[in-house]
GROMACS .gro file of N, CA and C in nm:
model
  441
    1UNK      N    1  -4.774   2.287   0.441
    1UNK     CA    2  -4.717   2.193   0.347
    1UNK      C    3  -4.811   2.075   0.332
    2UNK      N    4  -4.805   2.011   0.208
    2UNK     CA    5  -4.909   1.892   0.199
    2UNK      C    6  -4.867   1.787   0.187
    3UNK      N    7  -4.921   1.685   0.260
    3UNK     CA    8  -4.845   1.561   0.276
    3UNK      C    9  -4.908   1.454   0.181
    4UNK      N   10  -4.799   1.408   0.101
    4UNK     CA   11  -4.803   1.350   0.012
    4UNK      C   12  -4.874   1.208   0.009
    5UNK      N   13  -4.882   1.129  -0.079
    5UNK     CA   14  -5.024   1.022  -0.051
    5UNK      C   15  -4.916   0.934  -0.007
    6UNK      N   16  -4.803   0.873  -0.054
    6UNK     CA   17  -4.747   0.797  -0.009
    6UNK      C   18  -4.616   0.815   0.093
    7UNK      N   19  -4.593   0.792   0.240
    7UNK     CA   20  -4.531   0.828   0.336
    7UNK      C   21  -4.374   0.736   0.284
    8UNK      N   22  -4.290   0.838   0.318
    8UNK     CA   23  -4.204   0.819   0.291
    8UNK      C   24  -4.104   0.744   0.397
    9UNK      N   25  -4.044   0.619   0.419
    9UNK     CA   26  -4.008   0.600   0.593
    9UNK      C   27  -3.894   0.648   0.573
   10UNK      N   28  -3.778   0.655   0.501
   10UNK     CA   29  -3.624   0.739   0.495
   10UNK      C   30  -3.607   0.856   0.537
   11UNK      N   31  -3.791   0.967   0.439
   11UNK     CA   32  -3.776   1.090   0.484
   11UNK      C   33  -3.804   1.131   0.638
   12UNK      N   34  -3.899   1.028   0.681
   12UNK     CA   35  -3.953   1.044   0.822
   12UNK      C   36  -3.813   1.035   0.887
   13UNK      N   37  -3.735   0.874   0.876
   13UNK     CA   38  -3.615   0.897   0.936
   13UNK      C   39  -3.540   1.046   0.966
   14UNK      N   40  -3.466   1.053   0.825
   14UNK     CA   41  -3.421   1.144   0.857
   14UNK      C   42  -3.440   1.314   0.896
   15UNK      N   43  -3.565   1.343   0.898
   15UNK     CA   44  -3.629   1.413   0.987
   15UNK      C   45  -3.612   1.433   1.141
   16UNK      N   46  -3.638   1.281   1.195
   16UNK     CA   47  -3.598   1.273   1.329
   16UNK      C   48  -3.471   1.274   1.347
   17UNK      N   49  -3.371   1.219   1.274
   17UNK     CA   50  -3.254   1.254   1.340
   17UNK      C   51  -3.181   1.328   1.316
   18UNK      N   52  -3.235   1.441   1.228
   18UNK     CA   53  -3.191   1.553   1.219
   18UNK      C   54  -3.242   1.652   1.324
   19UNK      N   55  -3.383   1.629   1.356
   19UNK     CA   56  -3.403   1.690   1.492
   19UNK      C   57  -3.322   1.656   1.653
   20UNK      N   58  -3.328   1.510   1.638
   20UNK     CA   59  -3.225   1.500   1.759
   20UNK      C   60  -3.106   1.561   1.754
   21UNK      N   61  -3.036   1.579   1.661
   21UNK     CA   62  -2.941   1.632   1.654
   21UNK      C   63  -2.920   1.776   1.697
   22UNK      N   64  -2.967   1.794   1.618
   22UNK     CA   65  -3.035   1.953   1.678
   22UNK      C   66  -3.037   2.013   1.811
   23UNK      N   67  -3.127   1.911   1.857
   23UNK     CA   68  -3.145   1.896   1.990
   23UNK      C   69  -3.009   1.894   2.108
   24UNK      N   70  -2.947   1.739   2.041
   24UNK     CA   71  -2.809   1.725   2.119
   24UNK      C   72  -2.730   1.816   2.108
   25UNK      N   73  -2.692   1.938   1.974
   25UNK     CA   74  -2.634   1.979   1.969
   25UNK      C   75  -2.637   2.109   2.065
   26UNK      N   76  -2.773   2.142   2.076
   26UNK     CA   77  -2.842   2.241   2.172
   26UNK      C   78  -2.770   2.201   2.312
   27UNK      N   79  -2.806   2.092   2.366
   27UNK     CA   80  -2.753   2.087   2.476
   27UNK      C   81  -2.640   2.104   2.511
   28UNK      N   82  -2.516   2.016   2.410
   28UNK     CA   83  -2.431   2.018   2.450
   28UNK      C   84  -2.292   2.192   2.467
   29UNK      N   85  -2.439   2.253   2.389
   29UNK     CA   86  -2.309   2.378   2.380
   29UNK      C   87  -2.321   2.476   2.497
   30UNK      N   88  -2.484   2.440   2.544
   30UNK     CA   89  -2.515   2.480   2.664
   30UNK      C   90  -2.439   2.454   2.819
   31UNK      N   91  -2.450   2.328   2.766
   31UNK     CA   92  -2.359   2.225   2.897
   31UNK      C   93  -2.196   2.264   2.889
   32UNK      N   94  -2.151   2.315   2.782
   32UNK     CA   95  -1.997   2.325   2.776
   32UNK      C   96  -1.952   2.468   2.826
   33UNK      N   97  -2.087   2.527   2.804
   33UNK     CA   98  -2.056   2.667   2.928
   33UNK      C   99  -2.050   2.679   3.052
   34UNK      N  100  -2.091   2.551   3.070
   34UNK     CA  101  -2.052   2.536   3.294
   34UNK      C  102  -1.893   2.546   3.301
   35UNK      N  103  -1.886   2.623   3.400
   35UNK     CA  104  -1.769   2.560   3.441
   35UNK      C  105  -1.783   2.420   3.560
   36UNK      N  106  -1.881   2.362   3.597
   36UNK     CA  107  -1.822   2.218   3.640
   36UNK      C  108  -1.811   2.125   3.560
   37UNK      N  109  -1.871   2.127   3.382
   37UNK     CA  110  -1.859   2.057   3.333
   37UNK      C  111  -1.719   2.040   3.245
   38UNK      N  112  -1.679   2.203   3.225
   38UNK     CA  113  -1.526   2.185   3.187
   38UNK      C  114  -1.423   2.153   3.311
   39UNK      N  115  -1.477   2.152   3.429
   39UNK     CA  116  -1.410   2.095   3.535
   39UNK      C  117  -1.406   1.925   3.524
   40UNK      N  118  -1.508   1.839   3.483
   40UNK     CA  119  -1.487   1.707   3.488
   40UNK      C  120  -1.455   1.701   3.358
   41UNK      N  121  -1.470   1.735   3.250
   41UNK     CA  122  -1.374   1.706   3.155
   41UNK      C  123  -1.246   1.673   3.170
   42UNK      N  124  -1.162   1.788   3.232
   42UNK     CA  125  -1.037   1.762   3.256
   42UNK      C  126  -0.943   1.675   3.343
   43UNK      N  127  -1.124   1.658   3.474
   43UNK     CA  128  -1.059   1.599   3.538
   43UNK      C  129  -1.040   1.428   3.481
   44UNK      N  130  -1.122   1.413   3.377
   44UNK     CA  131  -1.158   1.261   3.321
   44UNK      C  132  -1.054   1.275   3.212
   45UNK      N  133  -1.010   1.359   3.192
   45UNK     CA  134  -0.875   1.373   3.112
   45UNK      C  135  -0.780   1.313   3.196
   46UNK      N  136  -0.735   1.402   3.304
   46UNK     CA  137  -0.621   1.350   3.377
   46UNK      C  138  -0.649   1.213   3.416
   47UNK      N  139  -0.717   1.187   3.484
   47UNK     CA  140  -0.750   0.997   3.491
   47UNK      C  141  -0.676   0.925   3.361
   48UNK      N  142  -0.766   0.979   3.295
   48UNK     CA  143  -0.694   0.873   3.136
   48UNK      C  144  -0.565   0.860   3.143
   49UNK      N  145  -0.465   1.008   3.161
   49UNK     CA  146  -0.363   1.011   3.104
   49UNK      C  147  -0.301   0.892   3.191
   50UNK      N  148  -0.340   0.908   3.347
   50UNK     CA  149  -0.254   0.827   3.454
   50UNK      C  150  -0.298   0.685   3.406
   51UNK      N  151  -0.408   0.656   3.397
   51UNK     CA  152  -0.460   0.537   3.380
   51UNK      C  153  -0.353   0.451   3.205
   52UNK      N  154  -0.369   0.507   3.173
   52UNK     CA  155  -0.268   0.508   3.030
   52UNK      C  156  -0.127   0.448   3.079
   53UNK      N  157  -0.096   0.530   3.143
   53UNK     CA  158   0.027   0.544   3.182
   53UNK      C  159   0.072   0.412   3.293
   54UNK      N  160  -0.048   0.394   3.407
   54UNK     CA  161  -0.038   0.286   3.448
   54UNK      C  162  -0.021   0.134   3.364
   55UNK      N  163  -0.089   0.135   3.245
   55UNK     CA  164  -0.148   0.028   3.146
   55UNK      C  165  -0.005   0.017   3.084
   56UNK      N  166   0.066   0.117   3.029
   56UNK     CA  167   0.169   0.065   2.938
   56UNK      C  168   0.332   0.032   3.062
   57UNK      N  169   0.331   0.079   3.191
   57UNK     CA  170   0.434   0.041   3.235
   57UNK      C  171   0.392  -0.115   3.328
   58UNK      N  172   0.236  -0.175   3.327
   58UNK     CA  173   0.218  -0.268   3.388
   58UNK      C  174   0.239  -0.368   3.239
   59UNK      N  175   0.205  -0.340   3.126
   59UNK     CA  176   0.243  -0.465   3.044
   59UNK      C  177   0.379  -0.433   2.977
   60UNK      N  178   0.437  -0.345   3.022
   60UNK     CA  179   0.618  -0.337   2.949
   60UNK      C  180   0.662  -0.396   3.036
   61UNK      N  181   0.640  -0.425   3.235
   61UNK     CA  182   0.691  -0.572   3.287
   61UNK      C  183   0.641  -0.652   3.249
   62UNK      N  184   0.515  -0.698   3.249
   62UNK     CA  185   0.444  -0.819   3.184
   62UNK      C  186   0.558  -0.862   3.038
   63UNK      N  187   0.562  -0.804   2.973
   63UNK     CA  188   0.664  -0.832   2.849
   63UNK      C  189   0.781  -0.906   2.904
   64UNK      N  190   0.858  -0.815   2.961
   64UNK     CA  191   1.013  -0.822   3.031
   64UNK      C  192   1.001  -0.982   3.061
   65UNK      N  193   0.892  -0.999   3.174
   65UNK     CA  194   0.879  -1.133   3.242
   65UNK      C  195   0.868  -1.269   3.158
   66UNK      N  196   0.780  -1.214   3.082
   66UNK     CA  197   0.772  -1.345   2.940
   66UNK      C  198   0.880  -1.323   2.805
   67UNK      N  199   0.971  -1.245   2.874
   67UNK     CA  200   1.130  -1.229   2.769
   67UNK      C  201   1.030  -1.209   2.630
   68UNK      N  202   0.956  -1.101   2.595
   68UNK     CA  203   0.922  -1.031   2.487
   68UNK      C  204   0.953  -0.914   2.439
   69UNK      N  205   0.980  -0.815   2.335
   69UNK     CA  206   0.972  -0.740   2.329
   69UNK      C  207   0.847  -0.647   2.308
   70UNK      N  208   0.895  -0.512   2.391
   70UNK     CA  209   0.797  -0.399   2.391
   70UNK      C  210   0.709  -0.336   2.236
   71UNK      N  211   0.617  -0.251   2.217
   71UNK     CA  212   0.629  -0.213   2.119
   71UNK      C  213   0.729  -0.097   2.082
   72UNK      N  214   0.763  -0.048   2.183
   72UNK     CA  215   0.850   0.106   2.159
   72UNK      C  216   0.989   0.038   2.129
   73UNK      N  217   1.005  -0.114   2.189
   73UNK     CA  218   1.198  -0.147   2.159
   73UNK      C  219   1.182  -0.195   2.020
   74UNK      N  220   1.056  -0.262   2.010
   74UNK     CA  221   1.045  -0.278   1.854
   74UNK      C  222   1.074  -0.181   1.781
   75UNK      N  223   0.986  -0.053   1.760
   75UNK     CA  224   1.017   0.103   1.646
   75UNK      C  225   1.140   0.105   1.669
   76UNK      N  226   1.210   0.114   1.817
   76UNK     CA  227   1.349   0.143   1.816
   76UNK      C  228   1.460   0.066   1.739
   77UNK      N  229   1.412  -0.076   1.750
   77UNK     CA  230   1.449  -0.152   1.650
   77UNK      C  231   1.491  -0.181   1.511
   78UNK      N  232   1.363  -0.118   1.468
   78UNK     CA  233   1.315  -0.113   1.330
   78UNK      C  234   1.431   0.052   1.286
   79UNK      N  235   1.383   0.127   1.343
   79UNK     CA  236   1.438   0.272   1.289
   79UNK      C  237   1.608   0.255   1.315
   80UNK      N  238   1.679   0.148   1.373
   80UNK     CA  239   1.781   0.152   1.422
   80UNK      C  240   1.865   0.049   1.243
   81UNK      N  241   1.790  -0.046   1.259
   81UNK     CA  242   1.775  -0.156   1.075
   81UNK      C  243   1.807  -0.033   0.979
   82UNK      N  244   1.710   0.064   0.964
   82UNK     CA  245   1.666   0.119   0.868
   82UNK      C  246   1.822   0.247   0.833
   83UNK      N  247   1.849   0.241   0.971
   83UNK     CA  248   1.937   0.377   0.948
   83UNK      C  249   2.147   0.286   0.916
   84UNK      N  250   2.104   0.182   0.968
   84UNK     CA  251   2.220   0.088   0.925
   84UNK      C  252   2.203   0.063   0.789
   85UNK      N  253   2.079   0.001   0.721
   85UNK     CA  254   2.016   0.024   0.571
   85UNK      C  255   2.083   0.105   0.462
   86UNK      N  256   2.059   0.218   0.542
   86UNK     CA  257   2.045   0.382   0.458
   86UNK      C  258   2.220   0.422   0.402
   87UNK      N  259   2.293   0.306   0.559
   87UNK     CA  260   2.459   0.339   0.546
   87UNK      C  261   2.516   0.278   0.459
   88UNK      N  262   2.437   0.113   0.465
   88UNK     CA  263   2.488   0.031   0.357
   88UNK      C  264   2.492   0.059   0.198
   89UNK      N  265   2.349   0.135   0.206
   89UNK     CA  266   2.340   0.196   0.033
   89UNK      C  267   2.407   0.294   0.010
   90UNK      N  268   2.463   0.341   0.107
   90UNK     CA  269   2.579   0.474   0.049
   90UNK      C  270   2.727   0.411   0.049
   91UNK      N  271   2.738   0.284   0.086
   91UNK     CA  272   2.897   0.237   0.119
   91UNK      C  273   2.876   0.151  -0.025
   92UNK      N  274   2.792   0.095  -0.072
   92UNK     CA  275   2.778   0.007  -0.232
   92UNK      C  276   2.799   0.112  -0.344
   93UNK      N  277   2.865   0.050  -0.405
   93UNK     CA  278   2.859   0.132  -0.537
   93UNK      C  279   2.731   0.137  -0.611
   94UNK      N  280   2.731   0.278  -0.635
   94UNK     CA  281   2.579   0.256  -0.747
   94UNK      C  282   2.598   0.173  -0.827
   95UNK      N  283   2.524   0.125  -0.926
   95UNK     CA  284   2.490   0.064  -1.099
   95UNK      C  285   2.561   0.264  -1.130
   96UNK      N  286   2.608   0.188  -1.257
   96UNK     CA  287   2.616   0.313  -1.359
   96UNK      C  288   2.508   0.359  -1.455
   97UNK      N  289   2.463   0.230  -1.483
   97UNK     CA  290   2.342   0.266  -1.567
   97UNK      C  291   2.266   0.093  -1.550
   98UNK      N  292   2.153   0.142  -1.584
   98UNK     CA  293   2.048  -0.021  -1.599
   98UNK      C  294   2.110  -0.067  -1.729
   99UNK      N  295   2.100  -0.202  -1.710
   99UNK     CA  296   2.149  -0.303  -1.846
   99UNK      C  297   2.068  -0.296  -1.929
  100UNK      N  298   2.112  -0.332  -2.059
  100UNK     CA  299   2.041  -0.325  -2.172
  100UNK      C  300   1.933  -0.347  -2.181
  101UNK      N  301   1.782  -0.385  -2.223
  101UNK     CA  302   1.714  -0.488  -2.205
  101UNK      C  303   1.784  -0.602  -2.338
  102UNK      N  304   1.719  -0.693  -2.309
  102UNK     CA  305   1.748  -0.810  -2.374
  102UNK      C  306   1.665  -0.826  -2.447
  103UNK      N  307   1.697  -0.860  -2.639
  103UNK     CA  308   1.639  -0.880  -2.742
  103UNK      C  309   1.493  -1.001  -2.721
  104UNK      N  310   1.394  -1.006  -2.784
  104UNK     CA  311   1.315  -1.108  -2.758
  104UNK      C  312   1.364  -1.200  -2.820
  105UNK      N  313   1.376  -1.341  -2.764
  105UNK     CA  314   1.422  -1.477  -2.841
  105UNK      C  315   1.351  -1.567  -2.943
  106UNK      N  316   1.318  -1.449  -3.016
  106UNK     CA  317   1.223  -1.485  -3.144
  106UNK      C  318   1.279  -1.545  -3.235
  107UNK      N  319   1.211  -1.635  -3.321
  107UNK     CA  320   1.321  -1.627  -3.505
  107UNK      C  321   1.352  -1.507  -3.605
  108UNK      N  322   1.220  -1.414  -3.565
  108UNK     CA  323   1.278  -1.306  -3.657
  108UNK      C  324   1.319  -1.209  -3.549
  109UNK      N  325   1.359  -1.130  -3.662
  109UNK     CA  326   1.436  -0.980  -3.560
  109UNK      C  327   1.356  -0.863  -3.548
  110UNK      N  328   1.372  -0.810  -3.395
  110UNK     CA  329   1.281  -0.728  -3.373
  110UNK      C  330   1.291  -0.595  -3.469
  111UNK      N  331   1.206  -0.507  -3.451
  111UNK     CA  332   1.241  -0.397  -3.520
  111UNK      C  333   1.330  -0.296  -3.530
  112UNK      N  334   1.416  -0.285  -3.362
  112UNK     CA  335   1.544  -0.203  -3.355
  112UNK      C  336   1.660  -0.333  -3.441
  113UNK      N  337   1.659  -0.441  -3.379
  113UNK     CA  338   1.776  -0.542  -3.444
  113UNK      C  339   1.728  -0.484  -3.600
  114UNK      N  340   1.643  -0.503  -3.701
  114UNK     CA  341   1.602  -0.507  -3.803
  114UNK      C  342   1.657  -0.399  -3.860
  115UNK      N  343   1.668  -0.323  -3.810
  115UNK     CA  344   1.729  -0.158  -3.820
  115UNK      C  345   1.845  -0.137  -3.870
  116UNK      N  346   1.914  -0.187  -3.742
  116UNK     CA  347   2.064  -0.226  -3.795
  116UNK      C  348   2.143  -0.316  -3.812
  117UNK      N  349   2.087  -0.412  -3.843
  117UNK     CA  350   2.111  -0.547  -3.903
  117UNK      C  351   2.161  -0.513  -4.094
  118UNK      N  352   2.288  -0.525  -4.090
  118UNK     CA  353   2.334  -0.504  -4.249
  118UNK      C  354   2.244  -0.607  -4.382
  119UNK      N  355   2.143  -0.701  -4.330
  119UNK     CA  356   2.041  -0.797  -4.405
  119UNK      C  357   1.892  -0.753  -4.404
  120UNK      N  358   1.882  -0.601  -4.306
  120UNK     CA  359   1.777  -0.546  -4.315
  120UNK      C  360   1.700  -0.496  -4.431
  121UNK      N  361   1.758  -0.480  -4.546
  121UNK     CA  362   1.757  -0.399  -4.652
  121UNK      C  363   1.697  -0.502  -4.741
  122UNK      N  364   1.714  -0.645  -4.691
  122UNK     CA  365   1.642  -0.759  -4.802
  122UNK      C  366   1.509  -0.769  -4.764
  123UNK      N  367   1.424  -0.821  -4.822
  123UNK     CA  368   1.249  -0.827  -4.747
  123UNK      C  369   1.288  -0.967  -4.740
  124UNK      N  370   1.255  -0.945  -4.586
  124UNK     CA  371   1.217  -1.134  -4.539
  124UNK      C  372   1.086  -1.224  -4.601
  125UNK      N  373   1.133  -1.335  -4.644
  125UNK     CA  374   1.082  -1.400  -4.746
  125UNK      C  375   0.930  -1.470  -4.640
  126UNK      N  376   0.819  -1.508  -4.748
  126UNK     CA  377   0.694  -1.544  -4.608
  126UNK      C  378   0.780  -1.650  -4.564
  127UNK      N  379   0.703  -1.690  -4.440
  127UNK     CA  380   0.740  -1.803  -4.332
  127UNK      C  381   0.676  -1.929  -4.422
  128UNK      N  382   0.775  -2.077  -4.460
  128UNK     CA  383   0.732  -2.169  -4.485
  128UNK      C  384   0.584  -2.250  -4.396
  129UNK      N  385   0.512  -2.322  -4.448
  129UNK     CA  386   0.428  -2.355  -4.346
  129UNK      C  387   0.389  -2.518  -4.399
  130UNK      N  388   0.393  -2.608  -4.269
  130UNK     CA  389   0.375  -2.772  -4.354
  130UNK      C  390   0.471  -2.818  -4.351
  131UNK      N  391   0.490  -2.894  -4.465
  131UNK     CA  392   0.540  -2.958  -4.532
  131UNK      C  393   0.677  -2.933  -4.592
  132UNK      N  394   0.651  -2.764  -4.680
  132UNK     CA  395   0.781  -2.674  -4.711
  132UNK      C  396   0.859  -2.694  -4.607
  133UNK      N  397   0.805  -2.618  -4.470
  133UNK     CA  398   0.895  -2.590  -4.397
  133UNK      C  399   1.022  -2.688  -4.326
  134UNK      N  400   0.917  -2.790  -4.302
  134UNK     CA  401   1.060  -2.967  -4.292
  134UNK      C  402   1.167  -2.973  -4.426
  135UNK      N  403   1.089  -2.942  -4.568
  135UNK     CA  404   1.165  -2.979  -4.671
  135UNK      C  405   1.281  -2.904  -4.646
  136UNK      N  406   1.269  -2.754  -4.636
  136UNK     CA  407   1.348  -2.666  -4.617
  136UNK      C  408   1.464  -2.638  -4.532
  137UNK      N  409   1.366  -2.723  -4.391
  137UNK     CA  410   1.511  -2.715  -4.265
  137UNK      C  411   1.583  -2.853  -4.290
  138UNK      N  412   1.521  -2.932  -4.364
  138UNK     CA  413   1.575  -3.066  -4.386
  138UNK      C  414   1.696  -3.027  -4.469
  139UNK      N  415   1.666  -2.960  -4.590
  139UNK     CA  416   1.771  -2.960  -4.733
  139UNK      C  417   1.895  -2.826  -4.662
  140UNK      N  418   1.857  -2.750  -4.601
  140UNK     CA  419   1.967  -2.680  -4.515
  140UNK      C  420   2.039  -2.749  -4.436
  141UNK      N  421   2.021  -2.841  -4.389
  141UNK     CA  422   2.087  -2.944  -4.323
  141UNK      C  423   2.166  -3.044  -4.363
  142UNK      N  424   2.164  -3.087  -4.493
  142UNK     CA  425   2.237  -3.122  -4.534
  142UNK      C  426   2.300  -3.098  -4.626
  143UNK      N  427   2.434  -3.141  -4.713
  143UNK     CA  428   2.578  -3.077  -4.728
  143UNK      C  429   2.538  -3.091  -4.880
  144UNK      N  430   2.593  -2.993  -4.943
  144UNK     CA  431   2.524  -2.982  -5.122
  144UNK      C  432   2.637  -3.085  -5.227
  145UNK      N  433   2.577  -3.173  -5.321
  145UNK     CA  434   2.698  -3.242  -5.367
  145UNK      C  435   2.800  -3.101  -5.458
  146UNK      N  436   2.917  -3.155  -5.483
  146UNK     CA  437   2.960  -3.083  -5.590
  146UNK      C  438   2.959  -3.098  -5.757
  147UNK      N  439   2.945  -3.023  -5.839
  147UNK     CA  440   2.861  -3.063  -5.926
  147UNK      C  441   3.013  -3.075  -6.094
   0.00000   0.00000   0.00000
């Protein structure tokens, strides 16, 4: 193969640690055929488990002593809420249905109101703008002589 003019450092990288890998992987499948090594496996298993086991009953007194709760009385806690929860929403009456929504509080009418609105059928006149529009809410406002 010919090596190119400019060295690449990513490809070099990953070259090597694809060979180590390789490598580690070599060993380790080798090494997992002992039996003393699946012997300390297990035995570094069992450690853990005790060691574990020591850890959560030395800080569930530690808790007790400083009047805290555990994490396990907590879940118990929580799942205990949840199932009182679950009773309450079956003892409430459902909704029968969701409420209407509510019209927008516009001046004109939306397009379902517009629909069936018995004044739908007239074309709404343009919107005054200025000047009109004071004249307009002004002279509606007040009372027409009789003539």
């Amino acid at each position: 193969m010919a090596t190119p003019l400019n060295l690449d450092p990513f490809d070099m990288w990953r070259q090597a640690v694809t060979k180590l890998e390789e490598g580690m992987n070599a060993l380790g499948t080798r090494s997992l055929k002992t039996d003393e090594v699946g012997k300390a496996l297990l035995q570094f298993s069992a450690a853990s488990t005790q060691m574990r086991q020591l850890m959560d009953k030395a800080s569930s007194k530690y808790l007790k002593s400083i009047n805290l709760a555990s994490r396990k009385e907590v879940i118990d806690l929580a799942e205990t809420l949840r199932r009182i929860e679950d009773k309450l929403d079956r003892l409430l009456p459902q909704p029968e249905q969701p409420p209407a929504p509510r019209p927008a509080r516009t001046r004109r009418p939306g397009t379902a109101a517009a629909a069936t609105h018995p004044a739908a059928e007239i074309a709404p006149a343009a919107p005054a703008t200025g000047s009109k529009a004071r004249r307009a809410v002004a002279g509606a406002a007040r009372p027409r002589k009789a003539a």
